[in-house]
PDB file of C-alpha atoms in Angstrom:
ATOM      1  CA  UNK A  80      30.410  14.162  15.602  1.00  0.00           C
ATOM      2  CA  UNK A  81      30.086  13.007  11.980  1.00  0.00           C
ATOM      3  CA  UNK A  82      33.795  13.643  11.423  1.00  0.00           C
ATOM      4  CA  UNK A  83      34.615  11.067  14.109  1.00  0.00           C
ATOM      5  CA  UNK A  84      31.817   8.599  13.294  1.00  0.00           C
ATOM      6  CA  UNK A  85      32.620   8.124   9.603  1.00  0.00           C
ATOM      7  CA  UNK A  86      36.150   6.746  10.106  1.00  0.00           C
ATOM      8  CA  UNK A  87      34.869   4.573  12.962  1.00  0.00           C
ATOM      9  CA  UNK A  88      32.305   2.995  10.654  1.00  0.00           C
ATOM     10  CA  UNK A  89      35.052   2.157   8.168  1.00  0.00           C
ATOM     11  CA  UNK A  90      37.475   0.905  10.805  1.00  0.00           C
ATOM     12  CA  UNK A  91      34.817  -1.303  12.374  1.00  0.00           C
ATOM     13  CA  UNK A  92      34.036  -2.830   8.993  1.00  0.00           C
ATOM     14  CA  UNK A  93      37.709  -3.485   8.314  1.00  0.00           C
ATOM     15  CA  UNK A  94      38.139  -4.994  11.754  1.00  0.00           C
ATOM     16  CA  UNK A  95      35.255  -7.395  11.226  1.00  0.00           C
ATOM     17  CA  UNK A  96      36.909  -8.761   8.086  1.00  0.00           C
ATOM     18  CA  UNK A  97      35.196 -12.025   7.076  1.00  0.00           C
ATOM     19  CA  UNK A  98      33.621 -12.717  10.472  1.00  0.00           C
ATOM     20  CA  UNK A  99      29.889 -13.556  10.613  1.00  0.00           C
ATOM     21  CA  UNK A 100      29.022 -10.068  11.868  1.00  0.00           C
ATOM     22  CA  UNK A 101      30.637  -8.412   8.833  1.00  0.00           C
ATOM     23  CA  UNK A 102      27.695  -8.834   6.451  1.00  0.00           C
ATOM     24  CA  UNK A 103      25.043  -7.458   8.856  1.00  0.00           C
ATOM     25  CA  UNK A 104      27.379  -4.525   9.575  1.00  0.00           C
ATOM     26  CA  UNK A 105      27.827  -3.885   5.855  1.00  0.00           C
ATOM     27  CA  UNK A 106      24.052  -3.954   5.365  1.00  0.00           C
ATOM     28  CA  UNK A 107      23.598  -1.402   8.133  1.00  0.00           C
ATOM     29  CA  UNK A 108      26.185   1.079   6.903  1.00  0.00           C
ATOM     30  CA  UNK A 109      26.315   0.513   3.125  1.00  0.00           C
ATOM     31  CA  UNK A 110      24.156   3.530   2.340  1.00  0.00           C
ATOM     32  CA  UNK A 111      26.419   5.803   4.345  1.00  0.00           C
ATOM     33  CA  UNK A 112      29.567   4.665   2.526  1.00  0.00           C
ATOM     34  CA  UNK A 113      28.812   6.023  -0.952  1.00  0.00           C
ATOM     35  CA  UNK A 114      31.340   8.823  -0.599  1.00  0.00           C
ATOM     36  CA  UNK A 115      34.220   6.586   0.559  1.00  0.00           C
ATOM     37  CA  UNK A 116      36.968   5.442  -1.754  1.00  0.00           C
ATOM     38  CA  UNK A 117      37.911   2.562   0.524  1.00  0.00           C
ATOM     39  CA  UNK A 118      38.195  -1.070  -0.484  1.00  0.00           C
ATOM     40  CA  UNK A 119      34.993  -2.061   1.319  1.00  0.00           C
ATOM     41  CA  UNK A 120      32.928   0.787  -0.104  1.00  0.00           C
ATOM     42  CA  UNK A 121      34.170   0.073  -3.633  1.00  0.00           C
ATOM     43  CA  UNK A 122      33.424  -3.630  -3.163  1.00  0.00           C
ATOM     44  CA  UNK A 123      29.845  -2.888  -2.115  1.00  0.00           C
ATOM     45  CA  UNK A 124      29.310  -0.588  -5.087  1.00  0.00           C
ATOM     46  CA  UNK A 125      30.832  -3.149  -7.476  1.00  0.00           C
ATOM     47  CA  UNK A 126      28.554  -5.875  -6.111  1.00  0.00           C
ATOM     48  CA  UNK A 127      25.549  -3.644  -6.700  1.00  0.00           C
ATOM     49  CA  UNK A 128      26.647  -2.806 -10.232  1.00  0.00           C
ATOM     50  CA  UNK A 129      27.246  -6.467 -11.074  1.00  0.00           C
ATOM     51  CA  UNK A 130      23.873  -7.502  -9.680  1.00  0.00           C
ATOM     52  CA  UNK A 131      22.162  -4.736 -11.617  1.00  0.00           C
ATOM     53  CA  UNK A 132      23.841  -5.686 -14.884  1.00  0.00           C
ATOM     54  CA  UNK A 133      23.007  -9.366 -14.409  1.00  0.00           C
ATOM     55  CA  UNK A 134      19.384  -8.599 -13.572  1.00  0.00           C
ATOM     56  CA  UNK A 135      19.148  -6.354 -16.623  1.00  0.00           C
ATOM     57  CA  UNK A 136      20.558  -9.042 -18.887  1.00  0.00           C
ATOM     58  CA  UNK A 137      18.322 -11.791 -17.540  1.00  0.00           C
ATOM     59  CA  UNK A 138      15.222  -9.588 -17.834  1.00  0.00           C
ATOM     60  CA  UNK A 139      16.137  -8.650 -21.402  1.00  0.00           C
ATOM     61  CA  UNK A 140      16.740 -12.237 -22.477  1.00  0.00           C
ATOM     62  CA  UNK A 141      13.510 -13.390 -20.810  1.00  0.00           C
ATOM     63  CA  UNK A 142      11.574 -10.697 -22.670  1.00  0.00           C
ATOM     64  CA  UNK A 143      13.267 -11.782 -25.898  1.00  0.00           C
ATOM     65  CA  UNK A 144      12.163 -15.376 -25.372  1.00  0.00           C
ATOM     66  CA  UNK A 145       8.585 -14.282 -24.725  1.00  0.00           C
ATOM     67  CA  UNK A 146       8.683 -11.989 -27.761  1.00  0.00           C
ATOM     68  CA  UNK A 147       9.845 -14.818 -30.046  1.00  0.00           C
ATOM     69  CA  UNK A 148       7.101 -17.079 -28.715  1.00  0.00           C
ATOM     70  CA  UNK A 149       4.445 -14.391 -29.117  1.00  0.00           C
ATOM     71  CA  UNK A 150       5.607 -13.648 -32.669  1.00  0.00           C
ATOM     72  CA  UNK A 151       5.276 -17.345 -33.500  1.00  0.00           C
ATOM     73  CA  UNK A 152       1.767 -17.434 -32.001  1.00  0.00           C
ATOM     74  CA  UNK A 153       2.813 -19.803 -29.244  1.00  0.00           C
ATOM     75  CA  UNK A 154       0.518 -19.800 -26.218  1.00  0.00           C
ATOM     76  CA  UNK A 155       2.595 -19.348 -23.056  1.00  0.00           C
ATOM     77  CA  UNK A 156       1.028 -20.553 -19.822  1.00  0.00           C
ATOM     78  CA  UNK A 157       1.407 -18.570 -16.623  1.00  0.00           C
ATOM     79  CA  UNK A 158       3.638 -21.364 -15.314  1.00  0.00           C
ATOM     80  CA  UNK A 159       5.949 -21.210 -18.359  1.00  0.00           C
ATOM     81  CA  UNK A 160       5.977 -17.397 -18.306  1.00  0.00           C
ATOM     82  CA  UNK A 161       6.918 -17.483 -14.623  1.00  0.00           C
ATOM     83  CA  UNK A 162       9.657 -20.013 -15.241  1.00  0.00           C
ATOM     84  CA  UNK A 163      11.133 -17.803 -17.957  1.00  0.00           C
ATOM     85  CA  UNK A 164      10.841 -14.481 -16.139  1.00  0.00           C
ATOM     86  CA  UNK A 165      12.166 -15.753 -12.810  1.00  0.00           C
ATOM     87  CA  UNK A 166      15.157 -17.642 -14.191  1.00  0.00           C
ATOM     88  CA  UNK A 167      18.331 -15.906 -13.075  1.00  0.00           C
ATOM     89  CA  UNK A 168      20.803 -18.154 -14.857  1.00  0.00           C
ATOM     90  CA  UNK A 169      22.221 -16.507 -17.999  1.00  0.00           C
ATOM     91  CA  UNK A 170      23.411 -19.781 -19.501  1.00  0.00           C
ATOM     92  CA  UNK A 171      19.964 -21.355 -19.206  1.00  0.00           C
ATOM     93  CA  UNK A 172      18.230 -18.259 -20.558  1.00  0.00           C
ATOM     94  CA  UNK A 173      20.605 -18.111 -23.532  1.00  0.00           C
ATOM     95  CA  UNK A 174      19.908 -21.775 -24.283  1.00  0.00           C
ATOM     96  CA  UNK A 175      16.154 -21.090 -24.152  1.00  0.00           C
ATOM     97  CA  UNK A 176      16.580 -17.997 -26.326  1.00  0.00           C
ATOM     98  CA  UNK A 177      18.251 -20.077 -29.037  1.00  0.00           C
ATOM     99  CA  UNK A 178      15.329 -22.522 -29.001  1.00  0.00           C
ATOM    100  CA  UNK A 179      12.547 -19.914 -28.912  1.00  0.00           C
ATOM    101  CA  UNK A 180      12.499 -18.897 -32.607  1.00  0.00           C
ATOM    102  CA  UNK A 181      11.758 -22.457 -33.735  1.00  0.00           C
ATOM    103  CA  UNK A 182       9.592 -23.533 -30.787  1.00  0.00           C
ATOM    104  CA  UNK A 183       6.061 -24.682 -31.545  1.00  0.00           C
ATOM    105  CA  UNK A 184       5.170 -24.701 -27.849  1.00  0.00           C
ATOM    106  CA  UNK A 185       6.578 -23.236 -24.659  1.00  0.00           C
ATOM    107  CA  UNK A 186       7.625 -26.759 -23.665  1.00  0.00           C
ATOM    108  CA  UNK A 187       9.913 -26.870 -26.728  1.00  0.00           C
ATOM    109  CA  UNK A 188      11.913 -24.031 -25.169  1.00  0.00           C
ATOM    110  CA  UNK A 189      12.530 -26.126 -22.057  1.00  0.00           C
ATOM    111  CA  UNK A 190      13.363 -29.343 -23.965  1.00  0.00           C
ATOM    112  CA  UNK A 191      16.171 -31.441 -22.502  1.00  0.00           C
ATOM    113  CA  UNK A 192      15.897 -29.684 -19.141  1.00  0.00           C
TER     114      UNK A 192
END
């Protein structure tokens, strides 16, 4: 039965195209598509890789900001720490990272925001 079901999963996904039901279908079958070399399966894997790399970068930059502030003896409130660690925008985090080494307070990092 698996021999018949696997191609049907792929064909259904291709048939859905960009229709509203396509994303829920992808969510349901994404785990089962890891062995496919199809366009949809590759797209899902690429999305996951991109998200993982972005999350890794943002987490690393956020930790760098906090490390600079800690090294300078700057007290970081829970609110500021949360703002830094939950920011998902690389451009913003990079801007904050450039300010962190000379910041005298956590608010200095967020200046002009």
